[in-house]
């Protein structure tokens, strides 16, 4: 017997999509800082000099060097994590409701 308050089973695409969107947001928001940090470590210059050097040599697109590999990595990781988390939360809710109401649907 399935209780009316139990969440539905299975994977929801909206959770996977949320993982993809969050990964893209993280990569595109954080990558410029990572590029500057990496170039500062390699070149030994300060923050302002490094940022100006990137703009002068590569233009604004230089801040997003290496975006594709980072995006592929983060999208696959976040999509899997968000999907697994949603599945686990629904399973935990199902178990909680199942054992709080008993197997026959009556409250304990």
mmCIF file of N, CA and C in Angstrom:
data_model
loop_
_atom_site.group_PDB
_atom_site.id
_atom_site.type_symbol
_atom_site.label_atom_id
_atom_site.label_comp_id
_atom_site.label_asym_id
_atom_site.label_seq_id
_atom_site.Cartn_x
_atom_site.Cartn_y
_atom_site.Cartn_z
ATOM 1 N N UNK A 1 0.842 -1.177 0.000
ATOM 2 C CA UNK A 1 0.000 0.000 0.000
ATOM 3 C C UNK A 1 0.887 1.239 0.000
ATOM 4 N N UNK A 2 0.605 2.192 -0.853
ATOM 5 C CA UNK A 2 1.371 3.421 -0.944
ATOM 6 C C UNK A 2 0.596 4.513 -0.239
ATOM 7 N N UNK A 3 1.275 5.196 0.660
ATOM 8 C CA UNK A 3 0.658 6.289 1.411
ATOM 9 C C UNK A 3 0.578 7.520 0.521
ATOM 10 N N UNK A 4 -0.472 8.306 0.684
ATOM 11 C CA UNK A 4 -0.670 9.474 -0.169
ATOM 12 C C UNK A 4 0.420 10.525 0.014
ATOM 13 N N UNK A 5 1.076 10.547 1.180
ATOM 14 C CA UNK A 5 2.098 11.557 1.427
ATOM 15 C C UNK A 5 3.490 11.166 0.988
ATOM 16 N N UNK A 6 3.654 9.974 0.448
ATOM 17 C CA UNK A 6 4.975 9.524 0.033
ATOM 18 C C UNK A 6 5.411 10.223 -1.242
ATOM 19 N N UNK A 7 6.683 10.616 -1.316
ATOM 20 C CA UNK A 7 7.175 11.230 -2.546
ATOM 21 C C UNK A 7 7.290 10.187 -3.648
ATOM 22 N N UNK A 8 7.240 10.669 -4.871
ATOM 23 C CA UNK A 8 7.339 9.741 -5.999
ATOM 24 C C UNK A 8 8.752 9.209 -6.145
ATOM 25 N N UNK A 9 8.854 8.030 -6.706
ATOM 26 C CA UNK A 9 10.160 7.396 -6.922
ATOM 27 C C UNK A 9 10.812 7.928 -8.185
ATOM 28 N N UNK A 10 12.070 7.571 -8.339
ATOM 29 C CA UNK A 10 12.758 7.837 -9.595
ATOM 30 C C UNK A 10 13.553 9.124 -9.581
ATOM 31 N N UNK A 11 14.166 9.379 -10.714
ATOM 32 C CA UNK A 11 15.016 10.536 -10.908
ATOM 33 C C UNK A 11 14.187 11.654 -11.520
ATOM 34 N N UNK A 12 14.400 12.832 -11.030
ATOM 35 C CA UNK A 12 13.726 14.007 -11.596
ATOM 36 C C UNK A 12 14.736 14.789 -12.417
ATOM 37 N N UNK A 13 14.352 15.110 -13.623
ATOM 38 C CA UNK A 13 15.269 15.845 -14.494
ATOM 39 C C UNK A 13 15.526 17.254 -13.992
ATOM 40 N N UNK A 14 14.595 17.813 -13.234
ATOM 41 C CA UNK A 14 14.814 19.164 -12.732
ATOM 42 C C UNK A 14 15.993 19.212 -11.757
ATOM 43 N N UNK A 15 16.235 18.138 -11.027
ATOM 44 C CA UNK A 15 17.392 18.089 -10.140
ATOM 45 C C UNK A 15 18.685 18.015 -10.948
ATOM 46 N N UNK A 16 18.685 17.216 -11.993
ATOM 47 C CA UNK A 16 19.860 17.114 -12.857
ATOM 48 C C UNK A 16 20.129 18.450 -13.532
ATOM 49 N N UNK A 17 19.076 19.091 -14.009
ATOM 50 C CA UNK A 17 19.215 20.397 -14.656
ATOM 51 C C UNK A 17 19.737 21.440 -13.667
ATOM 52 N N UNK A 18 19.270 21.393 -12.430
ATOM 53 C CA UNK A 18 19.760 22.321 -11.403
ATOM 54 C C UNK A 18 21.253 22.113 -11.172
ATOM 55 N N UNK A 19 21.709 20.872 -11.207
ATOM 56 C CA UNK A 19 23.132 20.589 -11.066
ATOM 57 C C UNK A 19 23.952 21.165 -12.215
ATOM 58 N N UNK A 20 23.412 21.060 -13.423
ATOM 59 C CA UNK A 20 24.100 21.607 -14.604
ATOM 60 C C UNK A 20 24.194 23.126 -14.509
ATOM 61 N N UNK A 21 23.088 23.768 -14.151
ATOM 62 C CA UNK A 21 23.066 25.238 -14.061
ATOM 63 C C UNK A 21 23.993 25.723 -12.950
ATOM 64 N N UNK A 22 23.970 25.040 -11.812
ATOM 65 C CA UNK A 22 24.841 25.472 -10.711
ATOM 66 C C UNK A 22 26.316 25.305 -11.071
ATOM 67 N N UNK A 23 26.640 24.257 -11.792
ATOM 68 C CA UNK A 23 28.032 24.046 -12.214
ATOM 69 C C UNK A 23 28.481 25.153 -13.154
ATOM 70 N N UNK A 24 27.631 25.494 -14.108
ATOM 71 C CA UNK A 24 27.977 26.569 -15.047
ATOM 72 C C UNK A 24 28.162 27.895 -14.313
ATOM 73 N N UNK A 25 27.282 28.173 -13.361
ATOM 74 C CA UNK A 25 27.395 29.411 -12.595
ATOM 75 C C UNK A 25 28.695 29.447 -11.790
ATOM 76 N N UNK A 26 29.032 28.337 -11.167
ATOM 77 C CA UNK A 26 30.277 28.275 -10.377
ATOM 78 C C UNK A 26 31.506 28.466 -11.254
ATOM 79 N N UNK A 27 31.526 27.797 -12.391
ATOM 80 C CA UNK A 27 32.699 27.887 -13.269
ATOM 81 C C UNK A 27 32.850 29.300 -13.811
ATOM 82 N N UNK A 28 31.793 29.868 -14.348
ATOM 83 C CA UNK A 28 31.920 31.180 -14.974
ATOM 84 C C UNK A 28 32.079 32.312 -13.967
ATOM 85 N N UNK A 29 31.634 32.118 -12.726
ATOM 86 C CA UNK A 29 31.848 33.141 -11.701
ATOM 87 C C UNK A 29 33.236 33.038 -11.081
ATOM 88 N N UNK A 30 33.741 31.837 -10.928
ATOM 89 C CA UNK A 30 35.001 31.654 -10.216
ATOM 90 C C UNK A 30 36.239 31.548 -11.069
ATOM 91 N N UNK A 31 36.079 31.213 -12.337
ATOM 92 C CA UNK A 31 37.251 30.973 -13.185
ATOM 93 C C UNK A 31 38.156 32.198 -13.351
ATOM 94 N N UNK A 32 37.637 33.408 -13.526
ATOM 95 C CA UNK A 32 38.553 34.551 -13.648
ATOM 96 C C UNK A 32 39.492 34.686 -12.439
ATOM 97 N N UNK A 33 38.976 34.430 -11.247
ATOM 98 C CA UNK A 33 39.818 34.511 -10.056
ATOM 99 C C UNK A 33 40.875 33.409 -10.061
ATOM 100 N N UNK A 34 40.500 32.246 -10.524
ATOM 101 C CA UNK A 34 41.448 31.132 -10.588
ATOM 102 C C UNK A 34 42.535 31.400 -11.628
ATOM 103 N N UNK A 35 42.161 31.969 -12.761
ATOM 104 C CA UNK A 35 43.146 32.292 -13.799
ATOM 105 C C UNK A 35 44.138 33.327 -13.272
ATOM 106 N N UNK A 36 43.630 34.364 -12.603
ATOM 107 C CA UNK A 36 44.521 35.395 -12.050
ATOM 108 C C UNK A 36 45.445 34.774 -11.001
ATOM 109 N N UNK A 37 44.894 33.952 -10.110
ATOM 110 C CA UNK A 37 45.693 33.310 -9.053
ATOM 111 C C UNK A 37 46.801 32.444 -9.662
ATOM 112 N N UNK A 38 46.441 31.663 -10.663
ATOM 113 C CA UNK A 38 47.422 30.770 -11.285
ATOM 114 C C UNK A 38 48.530 31.561 -11.963
ATOM 115 N N UNK A 39 48.166 32.624 -12.649
ATOM 116 C CA UNK A 39 49.189 33.430 -13.331
ATOM 117 C C UNK A 39 50.038 34.213 -12.335
ATOM 118 N N UNK A 40 49.426 34.619 -11.219
ATOM 119 C CA UNK A 40 50.216 35.294 -10.176
ATOM 120 C C UNK A 40 51.245 34.341 -9.596
ATOM 121 N N UNK A 41 50.853 33.084 -9.385
ATOM 122 C CA UNK A 41 51.778 32.090 -8.839
ATOM 123 C C UNK A 41 52.909 31.796 -9.821
ATOM 124 N N UNK A 42 52.584 31.783 -11.104
ATOM 125 C CA UNK A 42 53.596 31.466 -12.117
ATOM 126 C C UNK A 42 54.521 32.643 -12.388
ATOM 127 N N UNK A 43 53.946 33.861 -12.385
ATOM 128 C CA UNK A 43 54.743 35.025 -12.781
ATOM 129 C C UNK A 43 55.301 35.845 -11.646
ATOM 130 N N UNK A 44 54.721 35.757 -10.472
ATOM 131 C CA UNK A 44 55.226 36.507 -9.339
ATOM 132 C C UNK A 44 54.787 37.959 -9.286
ATOM 133 N N UNK A 45 53.962 38.400 -10.216
ATOM 134 C CA UNK A 45 53.490 39.790 -10.217
ATOM 135 C C UNK A 45 52.304 39.930 -9.269
ATOM 136 N N UNK A 46 51.910 41.167 -9.029
ATOM 137 C CA UNK A 46 50.781 41.444 -8.158
ATOM 138 C C UNK A 46 49.448 41.258 -8.872
ATOM 139 N N UNK A 47 48.395 41.457 -8.135
ATOM 140 C CA UNK A 47 47.045 41.265 -8.655
ATOM 141 C C UNK A 47 46.743 42.194 -9.818
ATOM 142 N N UNK A 48 46.992 43.469 -9.624
ATOM 143 C CA UNK A 48 46.678 44.458 -10.665
ATOM 144 C C UNK A 48 47.510 44.232 -11.923
ATOM 145 N N UNK A 49 48.808 43.978 -11.742
ATOM 146 C CA UNK A 49 49.672 43.761 -12.905
ATOM 147 C C UNK A 49 49.259 42.504 -13.664
ATOM 148 N N UNK A 50 48.897 41.459 -12.937
ATOM 149 C CA UNK A 50 48.485 40.206 -13.581
ATOM 150 C C UNK A 50 47.196 40.391 -14.356
ATOM 151 N N UNK A 51 46.216 41.047 -13.748
ATOM 152 C CA UNK A 51 44.934 41.276 -14.428
ATOM 153 C C UNK A 51 45.119 42.143 -15.668
ATOM 154 N N UNK A 52 45.929 43.181 -15.560
ATOM 155 C CA UNK A 52 46.168 44.048 -16.720
ATOM 156 C C UNK A 52 46.908 43.306 -17.827
ATOM 157 N N UNK A 53 47.830 42.436 -17.446
ATOM 158 C CA UNK A 53 48.563 41.646 -18.428
ATOM 159 C C UNK A 53 47.616 40.718 -19.188
ATOM 160 N N UNK A 54 46.681 40.105 -18.479
ATOM 161 C CA UNK A 54 45.709 39.210 -19.135
ATOM 162 C C UNK A 54 44.860 39.997 -20.116
ATOM 163 N N UNK A 55 44.386 41.157 -19.706
ATOM 164 C CA UNK A 55 43.537 41.975 -20.585
ATOM 165 C C UNK A 55 44.323 42.449 -21.805
ATOM 166 N N UNK A 56 45.573 42.864 -21.609
ATOM 167 C CA UNK A 56 46.377 43.377 -22.727
ATOM 168 C C UNK A 56 46.763 42.286 -23.722
ATOM 169 N N UNK A 57 47.068 41.082 -23.227
ATOM 170 C CA UNK A 57 47.519 40.032 -24.137
ATOM 171 C C UNK A 57 46.382 39.219 -24.740
ATOM 172 N N UNK A 58 45.352 38.940 -23.948
ATOM 173 C CA UNK A 58 44.285 38.047 -24.422
ATOM 174 C C UNK A 58 42.921 38.717 -24.518
ATOM 175 N N UNK A 59 42.786 39.902 -23.963
ATOM 176 C CA UNK A 59 41.476 40.537 -23.909
ATOM 177 C C UNK A 59 40.674 39.932 -22.754
ATOM 178 N N UNK A 60 39.429 40.359 -22.614
ATOM 179 C CA UNK A 60 38.592 39.844 -21.524
ATOM 180 C C UNK A 60 38.378 38.329 -21.580
ATOM 181 N N UNK A 61 38.466 37.761 -22.769
ATOM 182 C CA UNK A 61 38.308 36.300 -22.894
ATOM 183 C C UNK A 61 39.429 35.542 -22.205
ATOM 184 N N UNK A 62 40.531 36.191 -21.958
ATOM 185 C CA UNK A 62 41.663 35.553 -21.298
ATOM 186 C C UNK A 62 41.350 35.096 -19.884
ATOM 187 N N UNK A 63 40.384 35.742 -19.248
ATOM 188 C CA UNK A 63 39.993 35.351 -17.901
ATOM 189 C C UNK A 63 39.267 34.008 -17.885
ATOM 190 N N UNK A 64 38.826 33.563 -19.042
ATOM 191 C CA UNK A 64 38.088 32.296 -19.140
ATOM 192 C C UNK A 64 38.892 31.208 -19.847
ATOM 193 N N UNK A 65 40.218 31.341 -19.834
ATOM 194 C CA UNK A 65 41.077 30.306 -20.416
ATOM 195 C C UNK A 65 40.907 29.020 -19.616
ATOM 196 N N UNK A 66 40.636 27.939 -20.300
ATOM 197 C CA UNK A 66 40.438 26.651 -19.635
ATOM 198 C C UNK A 66 39.028 26.433 -19.132
ATOM 199 N N UNK A 67 38.090 27.207 -19.655
ATOM 200 C CA UNK A 67 36.699 27.103 -19.178
ATOM 201 C C UNK A 67 36.053 25.784 -19.587
ATOM 202 N N UNK A 68 36.346 25.287 -20.760
ATOM 203 C CA UNK A 68 35.671 24.080 -21.251
ATOM 204 C C UNK A 68 36.005 22.852 -20.395
ATOM 205 N N UNK A 69 37.267 22.557 -20.113
ATOM 206 C CA UNK A 69 37.542 21.403 -19.253
ATOM 207 C C UNK A 69 36.943 21.547 -17.848
ATOM 208 N N UNK A 70 37.019 22.758 -17.301
ATOM 209 C CA UNK A 70 36.438 22.985 -15.973
ATOM 210 C C UNK A 70 34.928 22.803 -16.009
ATOM 211 N N UNK A 71 34.297 23.275 -17.070
ATOM 212 C CA UNK A 71 32.847 23.163 -17.207
ATOM 213 C C UNK A 71 32.422 21.705 -17.352
ATOM 214 N N UNK A 72 33.123 20.958 -18.178
ATOM 215 C CA UNK A 72 32.791 19.537 -18.369
ATOM 216 C C UNK A 72 32.916 18.782 -17.050
ATOM 217 N N UNK A 73 33.980 19.043 -16.325
ATOM 218 C CA UNK A 73 34.202 18.373 -15.050
ATOM 219 C C UNK A 73 33.121 18.725 -14.036
ATOM 220 N N UNK A 74 32.847 20.012 -13.879
ATOM 221 C CA UNK A 74 31.868 20.452 -12.883
ATOM 222 C C UNK A 74 30.453 20.048 -13.247
ATOM 223 N N UNK A 75 30.096 20.108 -14.519
ATOM 224 C CA UNK A 75 28.739 19.732 -14.935
ATOM 225 C C UNK A 75 28.482 18.264 -14.631
ATOM 226 N N UNK A 76 29.425 17.416 -14.973
ATOM 227 C CA UNK A 76 29.202 15.992 -14.716
ATOM 228 C C UNK A 76 29.136 15.711 -13.220
ATOM 229 N N UNK A 77 29.994 16.348 -12.444
ATOM 230 C CA UNK A 77 30.000 16.131 -10.999
ATOM 231 C C UNK A 77 28.725 16.661 -10.344
ATOM 232 N N UNK A 78 28.362 17.907 -10.635
ATOM 233 C CA UNK A 78 27.177 18.493 -9.998
ATOM 234 C C UNK A 78 25.885 17.823 -10.440
ATOM 235 N N UNK A 79 25.784 17.461 -11.704
ATOM 236 C CA UNK A 79 24.566 16.786 -12.163
ATOM 237 C C UNK A 79 24.382 15.463 -11.424
ATOM 238 N N UNK A 80 25.467 14.709 -11.269
ATOM 239 C CA UNK A 80 25.377 13.437 -10.545
ATOM 240 C C UNK A 80 25.059 13.661 -9.069
ATOM 241 N N UNK A 81 25.696 14.644 -8.444
ATOM 242 C CA UNK A 81 25.472 14.898 -7.026
ATOM 243 C C UNK A 81 24.048 15.381 -6.753
ATOM 244 N N UNK A 82 23.554 16.316 -7.547
ATOM 245 C CA UNK A 82 22.196 16.827 -7.345
ATOM 246 C C UNK A 82 21.169 15.721 -7.560
ATOM 247 N N UNK A 83 21.380 14.903 -8.570
ATOM 248 C CA UNK A 83 20.454 13.800 -8.852
ATOM 249 C C UNK A 83 20.470 12.782 -7.720
ATOM 250 N N UNK A 84 21.654 12.391 -7.277
ATOM 251 C CA UNK A 84 21.764 11.418 -6.181
ATOM 252 C C UNK A 84 21.196 11.973 -4.887
ATOM 253 N N UNK A 85 21.413 13.258 -4.623
ATOM 254 C CA UNK A 85 20.875 13.867 -3.413
ATOM 255 C C UNK A 85 19.350 13.868 -3.431
ATOM 256 N N UNK A 86 18.756 14.228 -4.541
ATOM 257 C CA UNK A 86 17.297 14.211 -4.643
ATOM 258 C C UNK A 86 16.731 12.818 -4.454
ATOM 259 N N UNK A 87 17.382 11.850 -5.044
ATOM 260 C CA UNK A 87 16.940 10.464 -4.899
ATOM 261 C C UNK A 87 17.052 10.018 -3.441
ATOM 262 N N UNK A 88 18.163 10.366 -2.790
ATOM 263 C CA UNK A 88 18.371 9.965 -1.392
ATOM 264 C C UNK A 88 17.378 10.646 -0.461
ATOM 265 N N UNK A 89 17.085 11.904 -0.696
ATOM 266 C CA UNK A 89 16.116 12.613 0.147
ATOM 267 C C UNK A 89 14.735 11.981 0.009
ATOM 268 N N UNK A 90 14.350 11.675 -1.219
ATOM 269 C CA UNK A 90 13.039 11.035 -1.411
ATOM 270 C C UNK A 90 12.995 9.652 -0.773
ATOM 271 N N UNK A 91 14.100 8.916 -0.862
ATOM 272 C CA UNK A 91 14.150 7.592 -0.237
ATOM 273 C C UNK A 91 14.058 7.706 1.280
ATOM 274 N N UNK A 92 14.748 8.691 1.855
ATOM 275 C CA UNK A 92 14.694 8.881 3.309
ATOM 276 C C UNK A 92 13.288 9.274 3.748
ATOM 277 N N UNK A 93 12.641 10.126 2.987
ATOM 278 C CA UNK A 93 11.255 10.510 3.308
ATOM 279 C C UNK A 93 10.336 9.298 3.217
ATOM 280 N N UNK A 94 10.564 8.485 2.221
ATOM 281 C CA UNK A 94 9.748 7.285 2.045
ATOM 282 C C UNK A 94 9.920 6.346 3.235
ATOM 283 N N UNK A 95 11.153 6.129 3.671
ATOM 284 C CA UNK A 95 11.406 5.266 4.816
ATOM 285 C C UNK A 95 10.802 5.845 6.088
ATOM 286 N N UNK A 96 10.955 7.148 6.275
ATOM 287 C CA UNK A 96 10.431 7.789 7.481
ATOM 288 C C UNK A 96 8.916 7.638 7.537
ATOM 289 N N UNK A 97 8.252 7.923 6.440
ATOM 290 C CA UNK A 97 6.793 7.802 6.417
ATOM 291 C C UNK A 97 6.350 6.355 6.529
ATOM 292 N N UNK A 98 7.087 5.469 5.911
ATOM 293 C CA UNK A 98 6.729 4.054 5.945
ATOM 294 C C UNK A 98 6.785 3.512 7.371
ATOM 295 N N UNK A 99 7.830 3.885 8.096
ATOM 296 C CA UNK A 99 7.977 3.352 9.448
ATOM 297 C C UNK A 99 7.216 4.153 10.497
ATOM 298 N N UNK A 100 6.846 5.395 10.205
ATOM 299 C CA UNK A 100 6.044 6.140 11.171
ATOM 300 C C UNK A 100 4.571 5.772 11.053
ATOM 301 N N UNK A 101 4.133 5.312 9.899
ATOM 302 C CA UNK A 101 2.746 4.904 9.705
ATOM 303 C C UNK A 101 2.575 3.393 9.748
ATOM 304 N N UNK A 102 3.647 2.673 9.732
ATOM 305 C CA UNK A 102 3.542 1.201 9.704
ATOM 306 C C UNK A 102 3.278 0.728 8.283
ATOM 307 N N UNK A 103 3.317 -0.547 8.122
ATOM 308 C CA UNK A 103 3.165 -1.120 6.781
ATOM 309 C C UNK A 103 1.718 -1.150 6.318
ATOM 310 N N UNK A 104 0.769 -1.030 7.229
ATOM 311 C CA UNK A 104 -0.635 -1.095 6.810
ATOM 312 C C UNK A 104 -1.288 0.284 6.669
ATOM 313 N N UNK A 105 -0.500 1.371 6.872
ATOM 314 C CA UNK A 105 -1.026 2.713 6.660
ATOM 315 C C UNK A 105 -1.605 3.338 7.918
ATOM 316 N N UNK A 106 -1.639 2.641 9.045
ATOM 317 C CA UNK A 106 -2.167 3.226 10.269
ATOM 318 C C UNK A 106 -1.026 3.785 11.092
ATOM 319 N N UNK A 107 -1.300 4.885 11.775
ATOM 320 C CA UNK A 107 -0.262 5.534 12.592
ATOM 321 C C UNK A 107 0.046 4.679 13.809
ATOM 322 N N UNK A 108 1.314 4.690 14.209
ATOM 323 C CA UNK A 108 1.739 3.913 15.388
ATOM 324 C C UNK A 108 1.474 4.701 16.646
#
